[in-house]
PDB file of C-alpha atoms and ligand atoms in Angstrom:
ATOM      1  CA  MET A   1     170.147 465.888 182.293  1.00  0.00           C
ATOM      2  CA  PRO A   2     169.400 466.537 185.995  1.00  0.00           C
ATOM      3  CA  SER A   3     168.059 463.610 187.973  1.00  0.00           C
ATOM      4  CA  SER A   4     164.870 463.803 190.021  1.00  0.00           C
ATOM      5  CA  ARG A   5     165.106 463.721 193.828  1.00  0.00           C
ATOM      6  CA  HIS A   6     161.977 461.582 193.803  1.00  0.00           C
ATOM      7  CA  VAL A   7     163.318 458.727 191.679  1.00  0.00           C
ATOM      8  CA  THR A   8     165.138 455.708 193.093  1.00  0.00           C
ATOM      9  CA  VAL A   9     167.594 453.776 190.895  1.00  0.00           C
ATOM     10  CA  ARG A  10     168.411 450.427 192.481  1.00  0.00           C
ATOM     11  CA  VAL A  11     171.232 448.413 190.915  1.00  0.00           C
ATOM     12  CA  ASP A  12     171.267 444.685 191.669  1.00  0.00           C
ATOM     13  CA  LEU A  13     174.943 443.710 191.526  1.00  0.00           C
ATOM     14  CA  ALA A  14     174.063 440.048 192.139  1.00  0.00           C
ATOM     15  CA  ARG A  15     172.154 440.143 188.857  1.00  0.00           C
ATOM     16  CA  VAL A  16     175.140 441.723 187.065  1.00  0.00           C
ATOM     17  CA  ARG A  17     177.344 438.953 188.481  1.00  0.00           C
ATOM     18  CA  ALA A  18     174.844 436.279 187.429  1.00  0.00           C
ATOM     19  CA  ASN A  19     174.675 437.782 183.929  1.00  0.00           C
ATOM     20  CA  ALA A  20     178.489 437.781 183.703  1.00  0.00           C
ATOM     21  CA  ALA A  21     178.698 434.175 184.893  1.00  0.00           C
ATOM     22  CA  ALA A  22     176.000 433.092 182.424  1.00  0.00           C
ATOM     23  CA  VAL A  23     177.680 434.868 179.497  1.00  0.00           C
ATOM     24  CA  ARG A  24     181.046 433.376 180.418  1.00  0.00           C
ATOM     25  CA  GLN A  25     179.542 429.887 180.767  1.00  0.00           C
ATOM     26  CA  ALA A  26     177.611 430.036 177.477  1.00  0.00           C
ATOM     27  CA  ALA A  27     180.513 431.499 175.501  1.00  0.00           C
ATOM     28  CA  GLY A  28     183.154 429.124 176.826  1.00  0.00           C
ATOM     29  CA  VAL A  29     185.863 431.738 176.203  1.00  0.00           C
ATOM     30  CA  PRO A  30     187.278 434.587 178.323  1.00  0.00           C
ATOM     31  CA  LEU A  31     184.964 437.505 179.103  1.00  0.00           C
ATOM     32  CA  ILE A  32     185.958 441.135 178.583  1.00  0.00           C
ATOM     33  CA  ALA A  33     183.459 443.319 180.465  1.00  0.00           C
ATOM     34  CA  VAL A  34     182.559 446.589 178.756  1.00  0.00           C
ATOM     35  CA  VAL A  35     182.213 449.163 181.567  1.00  0.00           C
ATOM     36  CA  LYS A  36     182.455 452.342 179.467  1.00  0.00           C
ATOM     37  CA  ALA A  37     180.104 455.272 180.173  1.00  0.00           C
ATOM     38  CA  ASP A  38     179.979 454.480 183.907  1.00  0.00           C
ATOM     39  CA  ALA A  39     178.942 450.908 183.084  1.00  0.00           C
ATOM     40  CA  TYR A  40     175.993 452.205 181.015  1.00  0.00           C
ATOM     41  CA  GLY A  41     174.858 454.230 184.029  1.00  0.00           C
ATOM     42  CA  LEU A  42     175.020 451.457 186.641  1.00  0.00           C
ATOM     43  CA  GLY A  43     178.310 452.815 188.060  1.00  0.00           C
ATOM     44  CA  GLY A  44     181.705 451.787 186.692  1.00  0.00           C
ATOM     45  CA  ALA A  45     183.468 451.463 190.052  1.00  0.00           C
ATOM     46  CA  ALA A  46     180.742 449.338 191.665  1.00  0.00           C
ATOM     47  CA  VAL A  47     180.261 447.093 188.630  1.00  0.00           C
ATOM     48  CA  ALA A  48     184.023 446.568 188.272  1.00  0.00           C
ATOM     49  CA  LYS A  49     184.333 445.490 191.914  1.00  0.00           C
ATOM     50  CA  ALA A  50     181.349 443.177 191.638  1.00  0.00           C
ATOM     51  CA  VAL A  51     182.450 441.355 188.479  1.00  0.00           C
ATOM     52  CA  ALA A  52     186.258 441.526 188.792  1.00  0.00           C
ATOM     53  CA  GLU A  53     186.657 437.874 189.783  1.00  0.00           C
ATOM     54  CA  LEU A  54     184.345 436.725 186.967  1.00  0.00           C
ATOM     55  CA  VAL A  55     186.002 438.521 184.072  1.00  0.00           C
ATOM     56  CA  ASP A  56     189.326 438.365 182.282  1.00  0.00           C
ATOM     57  CA  ALA A  57     189.570 442.021 181.312  1.00  0.00           C
ATOM     58  CA  PHE A  58     187.711 445.308 181.099  1.00  0.00           C
ATOM     59  CA  TYR A  59     187.026 447.572 178.139  1.00  0.00           C
ATOM     60  CA  VAL A  60     186.519 451.357 178.401  1.00  0.00           C
ATOM     61  CA  PHE A  61     186.318 454.299 176.024  1.00  0.00           C
ATOM     62  CA  ASP A  62     189.252 456.251 177.453  1.00  0.00           C
ATOM     63  CA  VAL A  63     192.044 456.008 179.984  1.00  0.00           C
ATOM     64  CA  ALA A  64     190.348 458.540 182.293  1.00  0.00           C
ATOM     65  CA  GLU A  65     187.493 456.050 182.765  1.00  0.00           C
ATOM     66  CA  ALA A  66     189.920 453.318 183.816  1.00  0.00           C
ATOM     67  CA  VAL A  67     191.231 455.705 186.480  1.00  0.00           C
ATOM     68  CA  ALA A  68     187.758 456.873 187.564  1.00  0.00           C
ATOM     69  CA  TYR A  69     186.478 453.308 188.056  1.00  0.00           C
ATOM     70  CA  GLY A  70     189.667 452.150 189.831  1.00  0.00           C
ATOM     71  CA  LEU A  71     190.175 449.332 187.334  1.00  0.00           C
ATOM     72  CA  ARG A  72     193.880 448.871 188.150  1.00  0.00           C
ATOM     73  CA  TRP A  73     192.875 447.633 191.617  1.00  0.00           C
ATOM     74  CA  THR A  74     190.898 444.748 190.096  1.00  0.00           C
ATOM     75  CA  GLY A  75     194.150 443.166 188.906  1.00  0.00           C
ATOM     76  CA  LYS A  76     192.632 442.605 185.441  1.00  0.00           C
ATOM     77  CA  ARG A  77     193.868 444.331 182.300  1.00  0.00           C
ATOM     78  CA  THR A  78     191.830 447.086 180.678  1.00  0.00           C
ATOM     79  CA  ILE A  79     191.600 447.951 176.990  1.00  0.00           C
ATOM     80  CA  ALA A  80     191.057 451.668 176.377  1.00  0.00           C
ATOM     81  CA  VAL A  81     190.222 453.066 172.950  1.00  0.00           C
ATOM     82  CA  HIS A  82     191.392 456.613 173.585  1.00  0.00           C
ATOM     83  CA  GLY A  83     194.351 457.867 175.571  1.00  0.00           C
ATOM     84  CA  GLU A  84     195.585 460.992 173.821  1.00  0.00           C
ATOM     85  CA  GLY A  85     198.620 462.355 175.614  1.00  0.00           C
ATOM     86  CA  VAL A  86     198.883 459.356 177.956  1.00  0.00           C
ATOM     87  CA  HIS A  87     202.445 458.010 177.924  1.00  0.00           C
ATOM     88  CA  ALA A  88     203.185 454.293 177.499  1.00  0.00           C
ATOM     89  CA  ASP A  89     204.603 454.195 181.061  1.00  0.00           C
ATOM     90  CA  ASP A  90     201.345 455.542 182.467  1.00  0.00           C
ATOM     91  CA  HIS A  91     199.365 452.974 180.527  1.00  0.00           C
ATOM     92  CA  ARG A  92     201.566 450.263 182.045  1.00  0.00           C
ATOM     93  CA  GLU A  93     201.245 451.709 185.522  1.00  0.00           C
ATOM     94  CA  LEU A  94     197.431 451.597 185.150  1.00  0.00           C
ATOM     95  CA  ASN A  95     197.445 448.125 183.534  1.00  0.00           C
ATOM     96  CA  VAL A  96     195.718 449.690 180.526  1.00  0.00           C
ATOM     97  CA  ARG A  97     196.380 448.404 176.998  1.00  0.00           C
ATOM     98  CA  PRO A  98     195.825 451.174 174.469  1.00  0.00           C
ATOM     99  CA  ALA A  99     193.891 450.417 171.294  1.00  0.00           C
ATOM    100  CA  VAL A 100     195.900 451.469 168.228  1.00  0.00           C
ATOM    101  CA  TRP A 101     195.151 451.703 164.509  1.00  0.00           C
ATOM    102  CA  SER A 102     198.189 453.569 163.174  1.00  0.00           C
ATOM    103  CA  VAL A 103     201.860 452.635 162.866  1.00  0.00           C
ATOM    104  CA  GLU A 104     202.829 455.808 164.712  1.00  0.00           C
ATOM    105  CA  ALA A 105     200.659 455.051 167.778  1.00  0.00           C
ATOM    106  CA  ALA A 106     201.684 451.398 167.780  1.00  0.00           C
ATOM    107  CA  ALA A 107     205.384 452.309 167.825  1.00  0.00           C
ATOM    108  CA  ARG A 108     204.972 454.988 170.484  1.00  0.00           C
ATOM    109  CA  LEU A 109     202.855 452.772 172.752  1.00  0.00           C
ATOM    110  CA  ALA A 110     204.647 449.463 172.117  1.00  0.00           C
ATOM    111  CA  PRO A 111     205.908 449.196 175.746  1.00  0.00           C
ATOM    112  CA  ALA A 112     202.257 449.279 176.928  1.00  0.00           C
ATOM    113  CA  ARG A 113     201.360 446.180 174.853  1.00  0.00           C
ATOM    114  CA  PRO A 114     198.855 447.874 172.548  1.00  0.00           C
ATOM    115  CA  VAL A 115     195.828 446.126 171.067  1.00  0.00           C
ATOM    116  CA  LEU A 116     195.076 446.460 167.354  1.00  0.00           C
ATOM    117  CA  SER A 117     191.655 447.894 166.493  1.00  0.00           C
ATOM    118  CA  VAL A 118     190.400 446.693 163.103  1.00  0.00           C
ATOM    119  CA  ASP A 119     187.570 448.371 161.203  1.00  0.00           C
ATOM    120  CA  THR A 120     185.138 445.919 159.612  1.00  0.00           C
ATOM    121  CA  GLY A 121     182.365 448.369 158.812  1.00  0.00           C
ATOM    122  CA  GLN A 122     181.995 450.983 161.563  1.00  0.00           C
ATOM    123  CA  GLN A 123     184.467 453.226 159.718  1.00  0.00           C
ATOM    124  CA  ARG A 124     185.900 454.799 162.834  1.00  0.00           C
ATOM    125  CA  PHE A 125     188.683 454.055 165.343  1.00  0.00           C
ATOM    126  CA  GLY A 126     190.204 451.208 163.333  1.00  0.00           C
ATOM    127  CA  VAL A 127     192.476 450.202 160.483  1.00  0.00           C
ATOM    128  CA  PRO A 128     190.439 448.871 157.515  1.00  0.00           C
ATOM    129  CA  VAL A 129     190.343 445.079 157.537  1.00  0.00           C
ATOM    130  CA  GLY A 130     191.321 445.032 153.854  1.00  0.00           C
ATOM    131  CA  ASP A 131     194.508 447.039 154.360  1.00  0.00           C
ATOM    132  CA  ALA A 132     196.844 444.097 154.935  1.00  0.00           C
ATOM    133  CA  ALA A 133     200.053 446.107 154.499  1.00  0.00           C
ATOM    134  CA  THR A 134     199.178 448.668 157.175  1.00  0.00           C
ATOM    135  CA  ILE A 135     197.881 445.963 159.536  1.00  0.00           C
ATOM    136  CA  ASP A 136     201.165 444.134 159.160  1.00  0.00           C
ATOM    137  CA  ALA A 137     203.190 447.306 159.805  1.00  0.00           C
ATOM    138  CA  ILE A 138     201.144 448.129 162.928  1.00  0.00           C
ATOM    139  CA  LEU A 139     201.515 444.591 164.282  1.00  0.00           C
ATOM    140  CA  ARG A 140     205.298 444.790 163.938  1.00  0.00           C
ATOM    141  CA  ALA A 141     205.637 448.353 165.252  1.00  0.00           C
ATOM    142  CA  GLY A 142     203.583 447.535 168.361  1.00  0.00           C
ATOM    143  CA  ARG A 143     204.734 443.903 168.854  1.00  0.00           C
ATOM    144  CA  ILE A 144     200.983 443.175 169.079  1.00  0.00           C
ATOM    145  CA  ASP A 145     199.440 439.934 170.330  1.00  0.00           C
ATOM    146  CA  GLU A 146     195.771 440.991 170.665  1.00  0.00           C
ATOM    147  CA  ALA A 147     193.299 442.471 168.152  1.00  0.00           C
ATOM    148  CA  TYR A 148     189.603 443.291 168.077  1.00  0.00           C
ATOM    149  CA  THR A 149     186.884 444.653 165.851  1.00  0.00           C
ATOM    150  CA  HIS A 150     183.589 446.304 166.767  1.00  0.00           C
ATOM    151  CA  ALA A 151     181.472 443.941 164.667  1.00  0.00           C
ATOM    152  CA  SER A 152     177.723 444.258 164.331  1.00  0.00           C
ATOM    153  CA  THR A 153     177.281 441.241 162.057  1.00  0.00           C
ATOM    154  CA  ALA A 154     178.709 437.714 162.061  1.00  0.00           C
ATOM    155  CA  ALA A 155     180.083 438.368 158.551  1.00  0.00           C
ATOM    156  CA  GLN A 156     182.179 441.252 159.916  1.00  0.00           C
ATOM    157  CA  ALA A 157     183.529 439.029 162.695  1.00  0.00           C
ATOM    158  CA  ALA A 158     184.382 436.362 160.114  1.00  0.00           C
ATOM    159  CA  ALA A 159     186.200 438.863 157.859  1.00  0.00           C
ATOM    160  CA  PHE A 160     188.190 440.019 160.867  1.00  0.00           C
ATOM    161  CA  ALA A 161     189.111 436.485 161.920  1.00  0.00           C
ATOM    162  CA  ALA A 162     190.103 435.554 158.375  1.00  0.00           C
ATOM    163  CA  ALA A 163     192.436 438.554 158.130  1.00  0.00           C
ATOM    164  CA  LEU A 164     194.140 438.136 161.529  1.00  0.00           C
ATOM    165  CA  ARG A 165     193.969 434.433 162.398  1.00  0.00           C
ATOM    166  CA  GLY A 166     197.444 432.949 162.717  1.00  0.00           C
ATOM    167  CA  THR A 167     199.092 436.359 163.041  1.00  0.00           C
ATOM    168  CA  VAL A 168     197.709 437.549 166.385  1.00  0.00           C
ATOM    169  CA  ARG A 169     197.217 435.329 169.435  1.00  0.00           C
ATOM    170  CA  THR A 170     193.984 436.759 170.884  1.00  0.00           C
ATOM    171  CA  LEU A 171     191.089 437.914 168.681  1.00  0.00           C
ATOM    172  CA  HIS A 172     187.714 439.233 169.810  1.00  0.00           C
ATOM    173  CA  ALA A 173     184.709 440.660 168.003  1.00  0.00           C
ATOM    174  CA  ALA A 174     181.433 439.809 169.748  1.00  0.00           C
ATOM    175  CA  GLY A 175     179.484 442.349 171.784  1.00  0.00           C
ATOM    176  CA  SER A 176     176.049 441.491 173.174  1.00  0.00           C
ATOM    177  CA  ALA A 177     174.392 441.244 169.748  1.00  0.00           C
ATOM    178  CA  LEU A 178     176.716 438.453 168.558  1.00  0.00           C
ATOM    179  CA  LEU A 179     176.954 436.395 171.773  1.00  0.00           C
ATOM    180  CA  GLY A 180     174.541 433.830 170.347  1.00  0.00           C
ATOM    181  CA  ASP A 181     176.687 433.198 167.280  1.00  0.00           C
ATOM    182  CA  PRO A 182     179.395 430.583 167.937  1.00  0.00           C
ATOM    183  CA  ALA A 183     181.376 431.706 164.874  1.00  0.00           C
ATOM    184  CA  ALA A 184     181.704 435.238 166.261  1.00  0.00           C
ATOM    185  CA  ARG A 185     183.065 434.179 169.675  1.00  0.00           C
ATOM    186  CA  LEU A 186     186.701 433.731 168.606  1.00  0.00           C
ATOM    187  CA  ASP A 187     189.081 433.922 171.619  1.00  0.00           C
ATOM    188  CA  ALA A 188     186.975 436.145 173.896  1.00  0.00           C
ATOM    189  CA  VAL A 189     183.619 437.921 174.031  1.00  0.00           C
ATOM    190  CA  ARG A 190     183.235 441.610 174.838  1.00  0.00           C
ATOM    191  CA  PRO A 191     179.661 442.489 175.897  1.00  0.00           C
ATOM    192  CA  GLY A 192     178.282 445.481 177.730  1.00  0.00           C
ATOM    193  CA  LEU A 193     174.480 445.426 177.629  1.00  0.00           C
ATOM    194  CA  ALA A 194     174.210 441.660 178.236  1.00  0.00           C
ATOM    195  CA  LEU A 195     175.869 442.178 181.646  1.00  0.00           C
ATOM    196  CA  TYR A 196     173.367 444.829 182.690  1.00  0.00           C
ATOM    197  CA  ARG A 197     170.008 443.555 181.442  1.00  0.00           C
ATOM    198  CA  GLY A 198     167.458 443.165 184.211  1.00  0.00           C
ATOM    199  CA  ALA A 199     169.794 444.554 186.878  1.00  0.00           C
ATOM    200  CA  VAL A 200     168.260 448.007 187.324  1.00  0.00           C
ATOM    201  CA  ARG A 201     164.989 448.970 188.953  1.00  0.00           C
ATOM    202  CA  VAL A 202     163.878 452.582 188.559  1.00  0.00           C
ATOM    203  CA  SER A 203     160.852 453.757 190.518  1.00  0.00           C
ATOM    204  CA  ALA A 204     159.059 456.779 191.956  1.00  0.00           C
ATOM    205  CA  PRO A 205     156.082 457.061 194.307  1.00  0.00           C
ATOM    206  CA  LEU A 206     152.661 458.289 193.263  1.00  0.00           C
ATOM    207  CA  VAL A 207     152.153 461.712 194.841  1.00  0.00           C
ATOM    208  CA  GLU A 208     148.538 461.951 193.647  1.00  0.00           C
ATOM    209  CA  ALA A 209     145.939 459.385 192.609  1.00  0.00           C
ATOM    210  CA  THR A 210     142.454 460.377 191.601  1.00  0.00           C
ATOM    211  CA  ASP A 211     139.485 459.296 189.486  1.00  0.00           C
ATOM    212  CA  THR A 212     139.670 461.078 186.132  1.00  0.00           C
ATOM    213  CA  VAL A 213     136.898 463.473 185.042  1.00  0.00           C
ATOM    214  CA  GLY A 214     136.853 464.053 181.270  1.00  0.00           C
ATOM    215  CA  PRO A 215     140.037 464.849 179.331  1.00  0.00           C
ATOM    216  CA  ALA A 216     143.162 465.500 181.444  1.00  0.00           C
ATOM    217  CA  GLY A 217     146.654 466.993 181.097  1.00  0.00           C
ATOM    218  CA  TYR A 218     147.936 469.106 178.192  1.00  0.00           C
ATOM    219  CA  THR A 219     146.968 466.421 175.708  1.00  0.00           C
ATOM    220  CA  GLY A 220     143.476 465.714 177.008  1.00  0.00           C
ATOM    221  CA  PHE A 221     144.245 462.040 177.621  1.00  0.00           C
ATOM    222  CA  ARG A 222     141.414 459.910 178.969  1.00  0.00           C
ATOM    223  CA  ALA A 223     141.537 457.370 181.785  1.00  0.00           C
ATOM    224  CA  ALA A 224     139.266 455.964 184.507  1.00  0.00           C
ATOM    225  CA  ARG A 225     141.777 456.891 187.188  1.00  0.00           C
ATOM    226  CA  HIS A 226     145.168 458.579 186.989  1.00  0.00           C
ATOM    227  CA  GLY A 227     148.129 459.430 189.193  1.00  0.00           C
ATOM    228  CA  VAL A 228     151.182 461.670 189.127  1.00  0.00           C
ATOM    229  CA  LEU A 229     154.867 461.032 189.820  1.00  0.00           C
ATOM    230  CA  LEU A 230     157.611 463.635 190.206  1.00  0.00           C
ATOM    231  CA  ALA A 231     159.891 463.052 187.222  1.00  0.00           C
ATOM    232  CA  GLY A 232     159.482 464.316 183.677  1.00  0.00           C
ATOM    233  CA  TYR A 233     161.243 464.871 180.406  1.00  0.00           C
ATOM    234  CA  SER A 234     163.749 467.190 182.104  1.00  0.00           C
ATOM    235  CA  ASN A 235     164.934 464.001 183.865  1.00  0.00           C
ATOM    236  CA  GLY A 236     164.980 461.893 180.689  1.00  0.00           C
ATOM    237  CA  LEU A 237     161.537 460.338 181.086  1.00  0.00           C
ATOM    238  CA  ALA A 238     159.181 459.888 178.133  1.00  0.00           C
ATOM    239  CA  ALA A 239     155.729 458.388 177.594  1.00  0.00           C
ATOM    240  CA  GLY A 240     155.726 454.598 177.633  1.00  0.00           C
ATOM    241  CA  PRO A 241     155.136 451.522 179.781  1.00  0.00           C
ATOM    242  CA  CYS A 242     155.429 451.259 183.579  1.00  0.00           C
ATOM    243  CA  ALA A 243     154.144 449.002 186.359  1.00  0.00           C
ATOM    244  CA  VAL A 244     152.045 449.828 189.440  1.00  0.00           C
ATOM    245  CA  ASN A 245     151.261 447.238 192.129  1.00  0.00           C
ATOM    246  CA  GLY A 246     152.429 444.443 189.840  1.00  0.00           C
ATOM    247  CA  ARG A 247     150.195 445.546 186.958  1.00  0.00           C
ATOM    248  CA  ARG A 248     151.554 446.759 183.652  1.00  0.00           C
ATOM    249  CA  THR A 249     150.217 450.180 182.686  1.00  0.00           C
ATOM    250  CA  VAL A 250     151.332 453.337 180.865  1.00  0.00           C
ATOM    251  CA  LEU A 251     152.474 456.919 181.300  1.00  0.00           C
ATOM    252  CA  PRO A 252     150.010 458.600 178.889  1.00  0.00           C
ATOM    253  CA  GLU A 253     151.616 462.041 179.193  1.00  0.00           C
ATOM    254  CA  VAL A 254     154.989 463.270 180.466  1.00  0.00           C
ATOM    255  CA  GLY A 255     155.622 466.896 181.440  1.00  0.00           C
ATOM    256  CA  MET A 256     158.736 468.849 182.352  1.00  0.00           C
ATOM    257  CA  GLN A 257     159.078 467.516 185.917  1.00  0.00           C
ATOM    258  CA  SER A 258     156.054 465.271 186.415  1.00  0.00           C
ATOM    259  CA  ALA A 259     154.278 462.486 184.574  1.00  0.00           C
ATOM    260  CA  PHE A 260     150.750 461.070 184.507  1.00  0.00           C
ATOM    261  CA  VAL A 261     150.140 457.372 185.145  1.00  0.00           C
ATOM    262  CA  ASP A 262     147.065 455.402 184.082  1.00  0.00           C
ATOM    263  CA  LEU A 263     145.857 453.722 187.292  1.00  0.00           C
ATOM    264  CA  ALA A 264     143.590 450.892 188.459  1.00  0.00           C
ATOM    265  CA  PRO A 265     140.840 451.458 191.088  1.00  0.00           C
ATOM    266  CA  GLY A 266     142.928 450.324 194.088  1.00  0.00           C
ATOM    267  CA  ASP A 267     146.059 452.378 193.357  1.00  0.00           C
ATOM    268  CA  ARG A 268     146.833 454.982 196.044  1.00  0.00           C
ATOM    269  CA  PRO A 269     149.258 457.859 196.697  1.00  0.00           C
ATOM    270  CA  GLY A 270     152.528 456.394 197.983  1.00  0.00           C
ATOM    271  CA  ASP A 271     152.287 453.323 195.739  1.00  0.00           C
ATOM    272  CA  GLU A 272     155.386 452.830 193.621  1.00  0.00           C
ATOM    273  CA  VAL A 273     155.478 453.425 189.871  1.00  0.00           C
ATOM    274  CA  VAL A 274     158.155 451.186 188.378  1.00  0.00           C
ATOM    275  CA  LEU A 275     159.685 452.768 185.270  1.00  0.00           C
ATOM    276  CA  LEU A 276     162.277 450.014 184.637  1.00  0.00           C
ATOM    277  CA  GLY A 277     162.214 446.561 186.245  1.00  0.00           C
ATOM    278  CA  ASP A 278     159.264 444.453 187.510  1.00  0.00           C
ATOM    279  CA  GLY A 279     158.692 443.201 183.962  1.00  0.00           C
ATOM    280  CA  ILE A 280     159.433 446.514 182.226  1.00  0.00           C
ATOM    281  CA  THR A 281     162.600 445.804 180.232  1.00  0.00           C
ATOM    282  CA  GLU A 282     165.239 447.949 178.524  1.00  0.00           C
ATOM    283  CA  ASP A 283     163.733 446.745 175.240  1.00  0.00           C
ATOM    284  CA  ASP A 284     160.230 447.876 176.265  1.00  0.00           C
ATOM    285  CA  LEU A 285     161.538 451.376 176.986  1.00  0.00           C
ATOM    286  CA  ALA A 286     163.620 451.409 173.803  1.00  0.00           C
ATOM    287  CA  ARG A 287     160.541 450.617 171.718  1.00  0.00           C
ATOM    288  CA  ALA A 288     158.411 453.266 173.423  1.00  0.00           C
ATOM    289  CA  TRP A 289     161.177 455.869 173.275  1.00  0.00           C
ATOM    290  CA  ARG A 290     162.220 454.916 169.714  1.00  0.00           C
ATOM    291  CA  THR A 291     165.828 454.259 170.616  1.00  0.00           C
ATOM    292  CA  THR A 292     168.236 451.418 171.494  1.00  0.00           C
ATOM    293  CA  PRO A 293     168.119 449.447 174.762  1.00  0.00           C
ATOM    294  CA  HIS A 294     171.590 450.851 175.490  1.00  0.00           C
ATOM    295  CA  GLU A 295     170.318 454.420 175.396  1.00  0.00           C
ATOM    296  CA  ALA A 296     167.122 453.530 177.260  1.00  0.00           C
ATOM    297  CA  LEU A 297     169.171 451.938 180.053  1.00  0.00           C
ATOM    298  CA  ILE A 298     171.604 454.810 180.525  1.00  0.00           C
ATOM    299  CA  ARG A 299     168.753 457.339 180.421  1.00  0.00           C
ATOM    300  CA  ALA A 300     166.748 455.418 183.017  1.00  0.00           C
ATOM    301  CA  CYS A 301     169.816 455.068 185.269  1.00  0.00           C
ATOM    302  CA  GLY A 302     170.309 458.839 185.156  1.00  0.00           C
ATOM    303  CA  MET A 303     166.792 459.658 186.364  1.00  0.00           C
ATOM    304  CA  GLY A 304     167.404 459.386 190.084  1.00  0.00           C
ATOM    305  CA  ARG A 305     169.609 458.545 193.042  1.00  0.00           C
ATOM    306  CA  ARG A 306     171.540 455.297 192.590  1.00  0.00           C
ATOM    307  CA  SER A 307     171.898 452.646 195.286  1.00  0.00           C
ATOM    308  CA  TYR A 308     173.252 449.085 195.295  1.00  0.00           C
ATOM    309  CA  VAL A 309     172.049 445.715 196.491  1.00  0.00           C
ATOM    310  CA  GLY A 310     173.309 442.168 196.079  1.00  0.00           C
ATOM    311  CA  PHE A 311     177.041 442.637 196.634  1.00  0.00           C
ATOM    312  CA  ASP A 312     179.147 443.998 199.479  1.00  0.00           C
ATOM    313  CA  LEU A 313     181.148 446.887 198.010  1.00  0.00           C
ATOM    314  CA  GLU A 314     183.301 447.444 201.143  1.00  0.00           C
TER     315      GLU A 314
HETATM  316  C1  PLP B 401     180.306 449.404 173.541  1.00  0.00           C
HETATM  317  C2  PLP B 401     181.150 448.377 172.904  1.00  0.00           C
HETATM  318  C3  PLP B 401     180.901 447.015 173.092  1.00  0.00           C
HETATM  319  C4  PLP B 401     179.719 446.488 173.863  1.00  0.00           C
HETATM  320  O1  PLP B 401     178.523 446.596 173.132  1.00  0.00           O
HETATM  321  P1  PLP B 401     177.168 445.955 173.707  1.00  0.00           P
HETATM  322  O2  PLP B 401     176.217 446.042 172.588  1.00  0.00           O
HETATM  323  O3  PLP B 401     176.759 446.786 174.875  1.00  0.00           O
HETATM  324  O4  PLP B 401     177.502 444.561 174.138  1.00  0.00           O
HETATM  325  C5  PLP B 401     181.789 446.101 172.557  1.00  0.00           C
HETATM  326  N1  PLP B 401     182.853 446.512 171.836  1.00  0.00           N
HETATM  327  C6  PLP B 401     183.112 447.821 171.606  1.00  0.00           C
HETATM  328  C7  PLP B 401     184.289 448.181 170.785  1.00  0.00           C
HETATM  329  C8  PLP B 401     182.274 448.792 172.120  1.00  0.00           C
HETATM  330  O5  PLP B 401     182.538 450.086 171.886  1.00  0.00           O
END
């Protein structure tokens, strides 16, 4: 989706660092930072630099992401789920540990210290937790000392731990949803969203503000006063909450490249409409857009030009 030239996406790297420190402190175990998908839209390279000293490892979807975000320069290991065609030597060179869930891949990638991926319910990218014989064969073929599962419930994390405990040194299961569950923490936690919450502010100026006369827009929405900003559904925006001059309000109608805002009497052209941040959370957008906070965040990050505050990236 193209971004709008009129939208500003400001990423607060101090907030990402504070989130990482808080997660690490509360969990009491090593932190593996999930920076896949360009760190959910915040920028993989910038986020990796900002949190490198606070984390024990990174997690990405594929090896190309580890290269794109410069993760080898952080000095921390990276786990990558996919690396088709990437040789074990190249994994080692990049300090990337490939996830494996077959005996063949484990044997081929053994020199790169592969990590076992166990399926506890997702039914993709993992060896079934109940298949003890195959798990054992993979562990031996890859000389494996680390395993993980993509658990969405504490019961899945427990099944994983029960199957692998005592066989593999380092086990991890908990993403953001399970951080609050001590039983799911195991030997490390592996969140993405929890690192990014509250760190992004997305805004656009009002280009018009006027008292409303009768029904307005395509939908005939009614308001006392309304304004317009220059981003629309072609940029990923949808109807929902926003904030203007510290007051929570709504976008009653969103068009292709512009959106209407319900305004208060004092609101003027040039005032900022905050689409994410200033009290509008990823969860607020997710509810309005009928999706997950993960998707709401990455969509909002893609709406405009990204800039950074709170950490010196040089
Ligand atoms: C994306 C992902 C995570 C992080 O999930 P959040 O809900 O953002 O914390 C953790 N583990 C795996 C395997 C993932 O793919």
